[in-house]
PDB file of C-alpha atoms in Angstrom:
ATOM      1  CA  MET D   1     101.131  68.479 119.637  1.00 96.00           C
ATOM      2  CA  ASN D   2     103.993  66.801 121.451  1.00 98.00           C
ATOM      3  CA  ILE D   3     106.825  66.752 118.902  1.00 98.00           C
ATOM      4  CA  LEU D   4     110.157  64.943 119.247  1.00 98.00           C
ATOM      5  CA  ILE D   5     113.216  66.405 117.495  1.00 98.00           C
ATOM      6  CA  THR D   6     116.236  64.088 117.285  1.00 98.00           C
ATOM      7  CA  GLY D   7     119.742  65.328 116.484  1.00 97.00           C
ATOM      8  CA  CYS D   8     118.893  68.707 118.017  1.00 97.00           C
ATOM      9  CA  ARG D   9     122.538  69.793 118.277  1.00 96.00           C
ATOM     10  CA  GLY D  10     123.271  69.390 114.578  1.00 96.00           C
ATOM     11  CA  GLN D  11     122.921  72.075 111.905  1.00 97.00           C
ATOM     12  CA  LEU D  12     119.256  71.439 111.144  1.00 98.00           C
ATOM     13  CA  GLY D  13     118.309  70.613 114.740  1.00 98.00           C
ATOM     14  CA  ASN D  14     119.734  73.913 115.956  1.00 97.00           C
ATOM     15  CA  GLU D  15     117.865  75.861 113.252  1.00 98.00           C
ATOM     16  CA  LEU D  16     114.602  74.119 114.181  1.00 98.00           C
ATOM     17  CA  GLN D  17     115.102  75.080 117.825  1.00 97.00           C
ATOM     18  CA  LEU D  18     115.393  78.754 116.827  1.00 97.00           C
ATOM     19  CA  LEU D  19     112.023  78.527 115.043  1.00 97.00           C
ATOM     20  CA  GLU D  20     110.210  76.646 117.813  1.00 97.00           C
ATOM     21  CA  GLU D  21     109.434  79.827 119.764  1.00 94.00           C
ATOM     22  CA  ASN D  22     107.204  80.867 116.824  1.00 97.00           C
ATOM     23  CA  TYR D  23     105.087  77.755 117.459  1.00 96.00           C
ATOM     24  CA  PRO D  24     104.339  77.874 121.210  1.00 96.00           C
ATOM     25  CA  GLN D  25     101.163  75.833 120.692  1.00 97.00           C
ATOM     26  CA  HIS D  26     103.344  72.694 120.466  1.00 97.00           C
ATOM     27  CA  ASN D  27     105.460  70.981 123.110  1.00 98.00           C
ATOM     28  CA  TRP D  28     108.949  70.463 121.663  1.00 98.00           C
ATOM     29  CA  PHE D  29     111.149  67.634 122.943  1.00 98.00           C
ATOM     30  CA  ASN D  30     114.656  68.461 121.674  1.00 98.00           C
ATOM     31  CA  THR D  31     116.987  65.496 122.027  1.00 98.00           C
ATOM     32  CA  ASP D  32     120.418  64.371 120.971  1.00 96.00           C
ATOM     33  CA  VAL D  33     122.261  61.178 121.896  1.00 94.00           C
ATOM     34  CA  GLU D  34     122.680  62.322 125.540  1.00 96.00           C
ATOM     35  CA  GLU D  35     118.901  62.586 126.033  1.00 96.00           C
ATOM     36  CA  LEU D  36     117.797  59.750 123.751  1.00 97.00           C
ATOM     37  CA  ASP D  37     119.902  57.038 122.111  1.00 97.00           C
ATOM     38  CA  ILE D  38     117.992  56.361 118.886  1.00 97.00           C
ATOM     39  CA  SER D  39     119.941  53.149 118.298  1.00 97.00           C
ATOM     40  CA  ASN D  40     118.130  51.734 121.366  1.00 97.00           C
ATOM     41  CA  GLN D  41     114.664  50.544 120.328  1.00 97.00           C
ATOM     42  CA  LEU D  42     113.391  50.122 123.895  1.00 98.00           C
ATOM     43  CA  ALA D  43     114.561  53.622 124.890  1.00 97.00           C
ATOM     44  CA  ILE D  44     112.704  55.110 121.899  1.00 98.00           C
ATOM     45  CA  GLU D  45     109.471  53.251 122.680  1.00 97.00           C
ATOM     46  CA  GLN D  46     109.610  54.337 126.336  1.00 97.00           C
ATOM     47  CA  PHE D  47     110.329  57.980 125.463  1.00 98.00           C
ATOM     48  CA  VAL D  48     107.558  58.142 122.853  1.00 98.00           C
ATOM     49  CA  ALA D  49     105.016  56.496 125.183  1.00 97.00           C
ATOM     50  CA  GLU D  50     105.921  58.419 128.376  1.00 97.00           C
ATOM     51  CA  ASN D  51     105.911  61.810 126.634  1.00 98.00           C
ATOM     52  CA  ARG D  52     102.862  61.016 124.467  1.00 98.00           C
ATOM     53  CA  ILE D  53     104.785  61.980 121.348  1.00 98.00           C
ATOM     54  CA  GLU D  54     102.553  62.629 118.315  1.00 98.00           C
ATOM     55  CA  GLY D  55     105.189  63.512 115.726  1.00 98.00           C
ATOM     56  CA  ILE D  56     108.910  63.005 115.141  1.00 98.00           C
ATOM     57  CA  VAL D  57     111.374  65.044 113.079  1.00 98.00           C
ATOM     58  CA  ASN D  58     114.517  62.926 112.698  1.00 98.00           C
ATOM     59  CA  CYS D  59     117.508  65.201 112.117  1.00 97.00           C
ATOM     60  CA  ALA D  60     119.979  62.685 113.554  1.00 97.00           C
ATOM     61  CA  ALA D  61     122.293  60.977 111.079  1.00 96.00           C
ATOM     62  CA  TYR D  62     125.780  59.680 110.446  1.00 95.00           C
ATOM     63  CA  THR D  63     127.023  62.301 107.962  1.00 94.00           C
ATOM     64  CA  ALA D  64     130.799  61.710 107.752  1.00 94.00           C
ATOM     65  CA  VAL D  65     130.554  60.597 104.106  1.00 95.00           C
ATOM     66  CA  ASP D  66     134.168  59.439 103.670  1.00 94.00           C
ATOM     67  CA  LYS D  67     134.519  57.891 107.123  1.00 96.00           C
ATOM     68  CA  ALA D  68     131.342  55.885 106.450  1.00 96.00           C
ATOM     69  CA  GLU D  69     133.242  53.773 103.921  1.00 96.00           C
ATOM     70  CA  SER D  70     135.264  52.271 106.793  1.00 96.00           C
ATOM     71  CA  GLU D  71     132.567  52.585 109.507  1.00 96.00           C
ATOM     72  CA  LYS D  72     129.719  50.864 107.692  1.00 96.00           C
ATOM     73  CA  GLU D  73     128.207  49.284 110.810  1.00 97.00           C
ATOM     74  CA  LYS D  74     128.068  52.554 112.750  1.00 96.00           C
ATOM     75  CA  CYS D  75     126.666  54.368 109.698  1.00 97.00           C
ATOM     76  CA  THR D  76     124.009  51.681 109.146  1.00 98.00           C
ATOM     77  CA  THR D  77     122.900  51.807 112.784  1.00 97.00           C
ATOM     78  CA  LEU D  78     122.288  55.577 112.694  1.00 97.00           C
ATOM     79  CA  ASN D  79     121.027  55.981 109.111  1.00 98.00           C
ATOM     80  CA  THR D  80     119.035  52.776 108.548  1.00 98.00           C
ATOM     81  CA  VAL D  81     118.201  50.973 111.794  1.00 98.00           C
ATOM     82  CA  ALA D  82     117.426  53.976 114.033  1.00 98.00           C
ATOM     83  CA  PRO D  83     114.940  55.674 111.632  1.00 98.00           C
ATOM     84  CA  ALA D  84     113.010  52.385 111.370  1.00 98.00           C
ATOM     85  CA  TYR D  85     112.858  52.167 115.189  1.00 98.00           C
ATOM     86  CA  LEU D  86     111.527  55.738 115.370  1.00 98.00           C
ATOM     87  CA  ALA D  87     108.954  55.077 112.628  1.00 98.00           C
ATOM     88  CA  ALA D  88     107.687  51.882 114.275  1.00 98.00           C
ATOM     89  CA  ALA D  89     107.410  53.599 117.686  1.00 98.00           C
ATOM     90  CA  ILE D  90     105.415  56.584 116.381  1.00 98.00           C
ATOM     91  CA  GLU D  91     103.187  54.338 114.254  1.00 98.00           C
ATOM     92  CA  LYS D  92     102.009  52.629 117.478  1.00 97.00           C
ATOM     93  CA  ARG D  93     100.655  56.020 118.552  1.00 96.00           C
ATOM     94  CA  ASN D  94      99.155  56.700 115.107  1.00 97.00           C
ATOM     95  CA  GLY D  95     101.558  59.615 114.795  1.00 98.00           C
ATOM     96  CA  TRP D  96     103.636  61.089 111.963  1.00 98.00           C
ATOM     97  CA  MET D  97     107.315  61.292 111.107  1.00 98.00           C
ATOM     98  CA  ILE D  98     109.568  63.513 108.983  1.00 98.00           C
ATOM     99  CA  GLN D  99     112.821  61.853 107.905  1.00 98.00           C
ATOM    100  CA  ILE D 100     115.686  63.884 106.429  1.00 98.00           C
ATOM    101  CA  SER D 101     117.518  62.211 103.545  1.00 98.00           C
ATOM    102  CA  THR D 102     120.054  63.161 100.899  1.00 98.00           C
ATOM    103  CA  ASP D 103     120.938  63.693  97.242  1.00 97.00           C
ATOM    104  CA  TYR D 104     123.493  60.882  97.721  1.00 97.00           C
ATOM    105  CA  VAL D 105     120.709  58.340  97.070  1.00 98.00           C
ATOM    106  CA  PHE D 106     121.397  59.170  93.378  1.00 97.00           C
ATOM    107  CA  ASN D 107     124.587  58.430  91.432  1.00 95.00           C
ATOM    108  CA  GLY D 108     124.614  61.836  89.739  1.00 95.00           C
ATOM    109  CA  THR D 109     124.722  60.665  86.116  1.00 95.00           C
ATOM    110  CA  LYS D 110     121.610  62.633  85.055  1.00 94.00           C
ATOM    111  CA  HIS D 111     121.828  66.042  83.381  1.00 93.00           C
ATOM    112  CA  THR D 112     118.402  67.339  84.420  1.00 96.00           C
ATOM    113  CA  PRO D 113     117.172  67.895  87.998  1.00 97.00           C
ATOM    114  CA  TYR D 114     116.250  64.747  89.916  1.00 98.00           C
ATOM    115  CA  ILE D 115     112.560  64.244  90.629  1.00 98.00           C
ATOM    116  CA  GLU D 116     111.185  62.151  93.477  1.00 98.00           C
ATOM    117  CA  THR D 117     110.212  59.228  91.201  1.00 97.00           C
ATOM    118  CA  ASP D 118     113.697  58.836  89.675  1.00 97.00           C
ATOM    119  CA  THR D 119     115.190  55.457  90.588  1.00 97.00           C
ATOM    120  CA  PRO D 120     117.758  55.820  93.382  1.00 97.00           C
ATOM    121  CA  CYS D 121     121.208  54.403  92.694  1.00 96.00           C
ATOM    122  CA  PRO D 122     123.598  55.250  95.558  1.00 96.00           C
ATOM    123  CA  GLU D 123     127.341  54.762  95.082  1.00 95.00           C
ATOM    124  CA  SER D 124     128.523  55.243  98.666  1.00 97.00           C
ATOM    125  CA  VAL D 125     127.917  53.617 102.048  1.00 97.00           C
ATOM    126  CA  TYR D 126     126.393  56.885 103.241  1.00 97.00           C
ATOM    127  CA  GLY D 127     123.979  57.045 100.282  1.00 97.00           C
ATOM    128  CA  SER D 128     122.991  53.367 100.590  1.00 98.00           C
ATOM    129  CA  THR D 129     122.303  53.598 104.327  1.00 98.00           C
ATOM    130  CA  LYS D 130     120.244  56.780 103.889  1.00 98.00           C
ATOM    131  CA  LEU D 131     118.189  55.153 101.117  1.00 98.00           C
ATOM    132  CA  ALA D 132     117.543  52.115 103.321  1.00 98.00           C
ATOM    133  CA  GLY D 133     116.532  54.561 106.078  1.00 98.00           C
ATOM    134  CA  GLU D 134     113.969  56.195 103.763  1.00 98.00           C
ATOM    135  CA  MET D 135     112.494  52.802 102.912  1.00 98.00           C
ATOM    136  CA  GLY D 136     112.236  51.778 106.557  1.00 98.00           C
ATOM    137  CA  VAL D 137     110.451  54.982 107.565  1.00 98.00           C
ATOM    138  CA  LEU D 138     107.962  54.773 104.669  1.00 98.00           C
ATOM    139  CA  LYS D 139     107.351  51.092 105.472  1.00 98.00           C
ATOM    140  CA  PHE D 140     106.837  51.368 109.236  1.00 98.00           C
ATOM    141  CA  CYS D 141     105.009  54.715 109.514  1.00 98.00           C
ATOM    142  CA  LYS D 142     101.992  55.376 107.306  1.00 98.00           C
ATOM    143  CA  LYS D 143     102.056  59.135 107.953  1.00 98.00           C
ATOM    144  CA  SER D 144     105.668  59.776 106.985  1.00 98.00           C
ATOM    145  CA  VAL D 145     107.430  62.374 104.859  1.00 98.00           C
ATOM    146  CA  VAL D 146     110.965  61.893 103.528  1.00 98.00           C
ATOM    147  CA  ILE D 147     112.781  65.110 102.573  1.00 98.00           C
ATOM    148  CA  ARG D 148     115.894  64.712 100.439  1.00 98.00           C
ATOM    149  CA  THR D 149     118.220  67.685 100.683  1.00 98.00           C
ATOM    150  CA  ALA D 150     121.748  68.567  99.546  1.00 97.00           C
ATOM    151  CA  TRP D 151     124.857  70.596 100.398  1.00 97.00           C
ATOM    152  CA  LEU D 152     123.523  71.620 103.820  1.00 98.00           C
ATOM    153  CA  TYR D 153     125.160  74.514 105.685  1.00 98.00           C
ATOM    154  CA  SER D 154     124.316  76.739 108.646  1.00 97.00           C
ATOM    155  CA  SER D 155     125.822  79.127 111.157  1.00 96.00           C
ATOM    156  CA  PHE D 156     125.891  76.066 113.448  1.00 96.00           C
ATOM    157  CA  GLY D 157     128.237  73.079 113.245  1.00 92.00           C
ATOM    158  CA  SER D 158     130.957  72.465 110.686  1.00 93.00           C
ATOM    159  CA  ASN D 159     130.203  72.803 106.984  1.00 96.00           C
ATOM    160  CA  PHE D 160     131.606  73.889 103.612  1.00 97.00           C
ATOM    161  CA  VAL D 161     130.843  77.593 104.129  1.00 97.00           C
ATOM    162  CA  LYS D 162     132.763  77.739 107.416  1.00 96.00           C
ATOM    163  CA  THR D 163     135.649  75.704 105.959  1.00 96.00           C
ATOM    164  CA  MET D 164     135.957  78.022 102.949  1.00 97.00           C
ATOM    165  CA  LEU D 165     135.892  81.108 105.193  1.00 96.00           C
ATOM    166  CA  ARG D 166     138.633  79.656 107.426  1.00 96.00           C
ATOM    167  CA  LEU D 167     140.849  78.463 104.554  1.00 97.00           C
ATOM    168  CA  GLY D 168     140.294  81.699 102.627  1.00 96.00           C
ATOM    169  CA  ARG D 169     141.711  83.659 105.553  1.00 96.00           C
ATOM    170  CA  GLU D 170     144.557  81.202 106.222  1.00 96.00           C
ATOM    171  CA  LYS D 171     145.790  80.309 102.727  1.00 96.00           C
ATOM    172  CA  ALA D 172     147.040  82.181  99.669  1.00 96.00           C
ATOM    173  CA  GLN D 173     145.834  79.405  97.326  1.00 96.00           C
ATOM    174  CA  LEU D 174     143.001  76.886  97.384  1.00 95.00           C
ATOM    175  CA  GLY D 175     141.726  74.237  94.965  1.00 96.00           C
ATOM    176  CA  VAL D 176     138.013  73.378  94.847  1.00 96.00           C
ATOM    177  CA  VAL D 177     136.209  70.813  92.684  1.00 96.00           C
ATOM    178  CA  PHE D 178     134.355  72.403  89.743  1.00 96.00           C
ATOM    179  CA  ASP D 179     132.830  69.321  88.071  1.00 95.00           C
ATOM    180  CA  GLN D 180     130.349  68.457  90.827  1.00 96.00           C
ATOM    181  CA  ILE D 181     127.142  70.417  90.292  1.00 97.00           C
ATOM    182  CA  GLY D 182     124.281  70.876  92.741  1.00 97.00           C
ATOM    183  CA  THR D 183     122.509  73.398  94.933  1.00 96.00           C
ATOM    184  CA  PRO D 184     123.453  74.519  98.450  1.00 97.00           C
ATOM    185  CA  THR D 185     120.789  74.409 101.163  1.00 98.00           C
ATOM    186  CA  TYR D 186     120.671  76.851 104.067  1.00 98.00           C
ATOM    187  CA  ALA D 187     119.509  74.730 107.006  1.00 98.00           C
ATOM    188  CA  ARG D 188     117.256  77.577 108.237  1.00 98.00           C
ATOM    189  CA  ASP D 189     115.283  77.480 104.946  1.00 98.00           C
ATOM    190  CA  LEU D 190     114.868  73.707 105.332  1.00 98.00           C
ATOM    191  CA  ALA D 191     113.795  74.177 108.982  1.00 98.00           C
ATOM    192  CA  SER D 192     111.153  76.709 107.836  1.00 98.00           C
ATOM    193  CA  ALA D 193     109.867  74.226 105.246  1.00 98.00           C
ATOM    194  CA  ILE D 194     109.619  71.515 107.929  1.00 98.00           C
ATOM    195  CA  MET D 195     107.590  73.853 110.157  1.00 98.00           C
ATOM    196  CA  THR D 196     105.238  74.581 107.220  1.00 98.00           C
ATOM    197  CA  ILE D 197     104.746  70.840 106.654  1.00 98.00           C
ATOM    198  CA  ILE D 198     103.958  70.296 110.342  1.00 98.00           C
ATOM    199  CA  GLU D 199     101.455  73.176 110.361  1.00 97.00           C
ATOM    200  CA  LYS D 200      99.724  72.264 107.088  1.00 97.00           C
ATOM    201  CA  GLY D 201      99.620  68.563 107.927  1.00 97.00           C
ATOM    202  CA  ILE D 202     101.557  65.533 106.758  1.00 97.00           C
ATOM    203  CA  ILE D 203     100.974  64.450 103.155  1.00 97.00           C
ATOM    204  CA  PRO D 204     102.942  61.180 103.017  1.00 98.00           C
ATOM    205  CA  GLY D 205     105.682  60.626 100.461  1.00 98.00           C
ATOM    206  CA  VAL D 206     109.126  61.662  99.285  1.00 98.00           C
ATOM    207  CA  PHE D 207     109.938  65.333  98.631  1.00 98.00           C
ATOM    208  CA  HIS D 208     113.033  67.213  97.447  1.00 98.00           C
ATOM    209  CA  PHE D 209     114.245  70.447  99.043  1.00 98.00           C
ATOM    210  CA  SER D 210     117.282  72.635  98.427  1.00 98.00           C
ATOM    211  CA  ASN D 211     117.643  76.313  97.650  1.00 98.00           C
ATOM    212  CA  GLU D 212     116.904  77.496  94.099  1.00 98.00           C
ATOM    213  CA  GLY D 213     119.575  77.718  91.411  1.00 97.00           C
ATOM    214  CA  VAL D 214     122.473  75.555  90.247  1.00 97.00           C
ATOM    215  CA  ILE D 215     126.185  75.884  91.050  1.00 97.00           C
ATOM    216  CA  SER D 216     129.485  73.989  91.339  1.00 98.00           C
ATOM    217  CA  TRP D 217     131.497  73.680  94.558  1.00 97.00           C
ATOM    218  CA  TYR D 218     134.125  75.941  92.959  1.00 98.00           C
ATOM    219  CA  ASP D 219     131.558  78.667  92.186  1.00 98.00           C
ATOM    220  CA  PHE D 220     130.122  78.282  95.683  1.00 98.00           C
ATOM    221  CA  ALA D 221     133.572  78.829  97.221  1.00 98.00           C
ATOM    222  CA  LYS D 222     134.133  81.912  95.032  1.00 98.00           C
ATOM    223  CA  ALA D 223     130.762  83.337  96.128  1.00 98.00           C
ATOM    224  CA  ILE D 224     131.560  82.733  99.815  1.00 98.00           C
ATOM    225  CA  HIS D 225     134.853  84.625  99.471  1.00 98.00           C
ATOM    226  CA  ARG D 226     133.245  87.432  97.469  1.00 97.00           C
ATOM    227  CA  ILE D 227     130.482  87.999 100.050  1.00 97.00           C
ATOM    228  CA  ALA D 228     133.013  87.815 102.923  1.00 96.00           C
ATOM    229  CA  GLY D 229     135.348  90.265 101.147  1.00 96.00           C
ATOM    230  CA  ILE D 230     138.234  87.759 101.076  1.00 96.00           C
ATOM    231  CA  THR D 231     140.631  88.868  98.319  1.00 95.00           C
ATOM    232  CA  THR D 232     143.925  87.366  99.483  1.00 94.00           C
ATOM    233  CA  CYS D 233     143.167  83.748  98.494  1.00 96.00           C
ATOM    234  CA  GLN D 234     143.377  82.486  94.894  1.00 97.00           C
ATOM    235  CA  VAL D 235     140.722  79.779  94.350  1.00 97.00           C
ATOM    236  CA  SER D 236     141.467  77.379  91.489  1.00 97.00           C
ATOM    237  CA  PRO D 237     139.120  74.829  89.877  1.00 97.00           C
ATOM    238  CA  LEU D 238     139.967  71.133  90.362  1.00 96.00           C
ATOM    239  CA  HIS D 239     138.698  68.016  88.598  1.00 95.00           C
ATOM    240  CA  THR D 240     137.210  65.388  90.929  1.00 93.00           C
ATOM    241  CA  GLU D 241     140.125  63.074  89.990  1.00 91.00           C
ATOM    242  CA  GLU D 242     142.575  65.639  91.357  1.00 91.00           C
ATOM    243  CA  TYR D 243     140.900  65.496  94.759  1.00 86.00           C
ATOM    244  CA  PRO D 244     140.308  61.775  95.420  1.00 87.00           C
ATOM    245  CA  THR D 245     138.076  60.826  98.363  1.00 92.00           C
ATOM    246  CA  PRO D 246     137.153  57.401  99.839  1.00 93.00           C
ATOM    247  CA  ALA D 247     133.443  57.900  98.977  1.00 93.00           C
ATOM    248  CA  CYS D 248     132.046  58.525  95.485  1.00 91.00           C
ATOM    249  CA  ARG D 249     130.138  61.796  95.169  1.00 92.00           C
ATOM    250  CA  PRO D 250     127.412  62.515  92.616  1.00 92.00           C
ATOM    251  CA  HIS D 251     128.686  64.692  89.734  1.00 94.00           C
ATOM    252  CA  TYR D 252     125.220  66.157  89.220  1.00 96.00           C
ATOM    253  CA  SER D 253     122.780  66.269  92.116  1.00 94.00           C
ATOM    254  CA  VAL D 254     120.404  69.141  91.384  1.00 98.00           C
ATOM    255  CA  LEU D 255     117.023  68.382  92.976  1.00 98.00           C
ATOM    256  CA  ASP D 256     113.702  69.361  91.399  1.00 98.00           C
ATOM    257  CA  LYS D 257     111.560  71.088  94.061  1.00 98.00           C
ATOM    258  CA  THR D 258     108.279  71.347  92.118  1.00 98.00           C
ATOM    259  CA  LYS D 259     106.490  68.741  94.253  1.00 98.00           C
ATOM    260  CA  ILE D 260     107.184  70.314  97.663  1.00 98.00           C
ATOM    261  CA  LYS D 261     106.398  73.813  96.330  1.00 98.00           C
ATOM    262  CA  ASN D 262     103.068  72.739  94.845  1.00 98.00           C
ATOM    263  CA  THR D 263     102.041  70.450  97.727  1.00 98.00           C
ATOM    264  CA  TYR D 264     102.814  72.817 100.602  1.00 97.00           C
ATOM    265  CA  GLY D 265     102.854  76.242  98.915  1.00 97.00           C
ATOM    266  CA  ILE D 266     106.478  76.768  99.960  1.00 96.00           C
ATOM    267  CA  MET D 267     108.502  79.645  98.513  1.00 96.00           C
ATOM    268  CA  ILE D 268     112.182  78.687  98.228  1.00 98.00           C
ATOM    269  CA  PRO D 269     114.887  81.406  98.209  1.00 98.00           C
ATOM    270  CA  TYR D 270     117.730  81.588  95.671  1.00 98.00           C
ATOM    271  CA  TRP D 271     120.947  80.060  97.044  1.00 98.00           C
ATOM    272  CA  GLU D 272     122.941  83.315  96.984  1.00 97.00           C
ATOM    273  CA  GLU D 273     120.322  85.248  98.984  1.00 98.00           C
ATOM    274  CA  SER D 274     120.321  82.533 101.634  1.00 98.00           C
ATOM    275  CA  LEU D 275     124.110  82.363 101.709  1.00 98.00           C
ATOM    276  CA  GLY D 276     124.190  86.130 102.360  1.00 97.00           C
ATOM    277  CA  ASP D 277     121.640  85.751 105.178  1.00 97.00           C
ATOM    278  CA  CYS D 278     123.630  82.940 106.802  1.00 97.00           C
ATOM    279  CA  MET D 279     126.888  84.863 106.623  1.00 96.00           C
ATOM    280  CA  LYS D 280     125.233  87.899 108.236  1.00 96.00           C
ATOM    281  CA  THR D 281     124.110  85.603 111.050  1.00 95.00           C
ATOM    282  CA  MET D 282     127.663  84.219 111.390  1.00 93.00           C
ATOM    283  CA  ASN D 283     129.077  87.763 111.610  1.00 90.00           C
ATOM    284  CA  ALA D 284     126.541  88.650 114.298  1.00 90.00           C
ATOM    285  CA  MET D 285     127.587  85.558 116.296  1.00 84.00           C
ATOM    286  CA  ASP D 286     131.339  86.381 116.117  1.00 74.00           C
TER     287      ASP D 286
END
């Protein structure tokens, strides 16, 4: 198959590129904004037609959650309009699409893991634009899969793990929110799941994917420091109110992964195992 990857220089896009060599039977078209501007409908249609694209994995997104509150137009273009353009273009070729979405489509007021049929209720510009993006993809491409994920990190790009490692080495004290609960996701595990979906064949619908287990941001930070052997930084728990941000964040955003595990036979690692693997990779890159 001829497969288009958008956002190839982001965390997930980079992880997908590492896995592509295991699937030499496909032609991979790795693009970011320099190669293909996904806010340009004509450019997408030309690229898809000229390269006979049969499937799209859209990893491109506006992910600056707080900045989105003041850059609504830019966020909407990337998270809502562009995915619909991609879906419409691939539908013309009777192809498939995988759209990456987020736990931010929920408001986080539940106390049990979110399932795919729970009613979305976003409380931020980022969450609203990603939800609208899901709806556009499902509407314009019959063979489409939406994967909601959460707390994504990788050895690539900037993320919470790298920030905690840097601050842990720089500071004697650090405060981290303890009343927001969820599950981290190692982007390489998500990339592996995407490859499994491509190989087994698209079963349309919405799916949830994160690593297994449940944790707070505070506990996550403590685990990062423990694994890295950082002992010189005192990490203290903060209430959300003590760390105000422009965008509302879900207090509870644990995702139930039963559907994706049963549908595609995917084994999902425990968050701490994956964190250890990622940090080993980071050390090897240093």
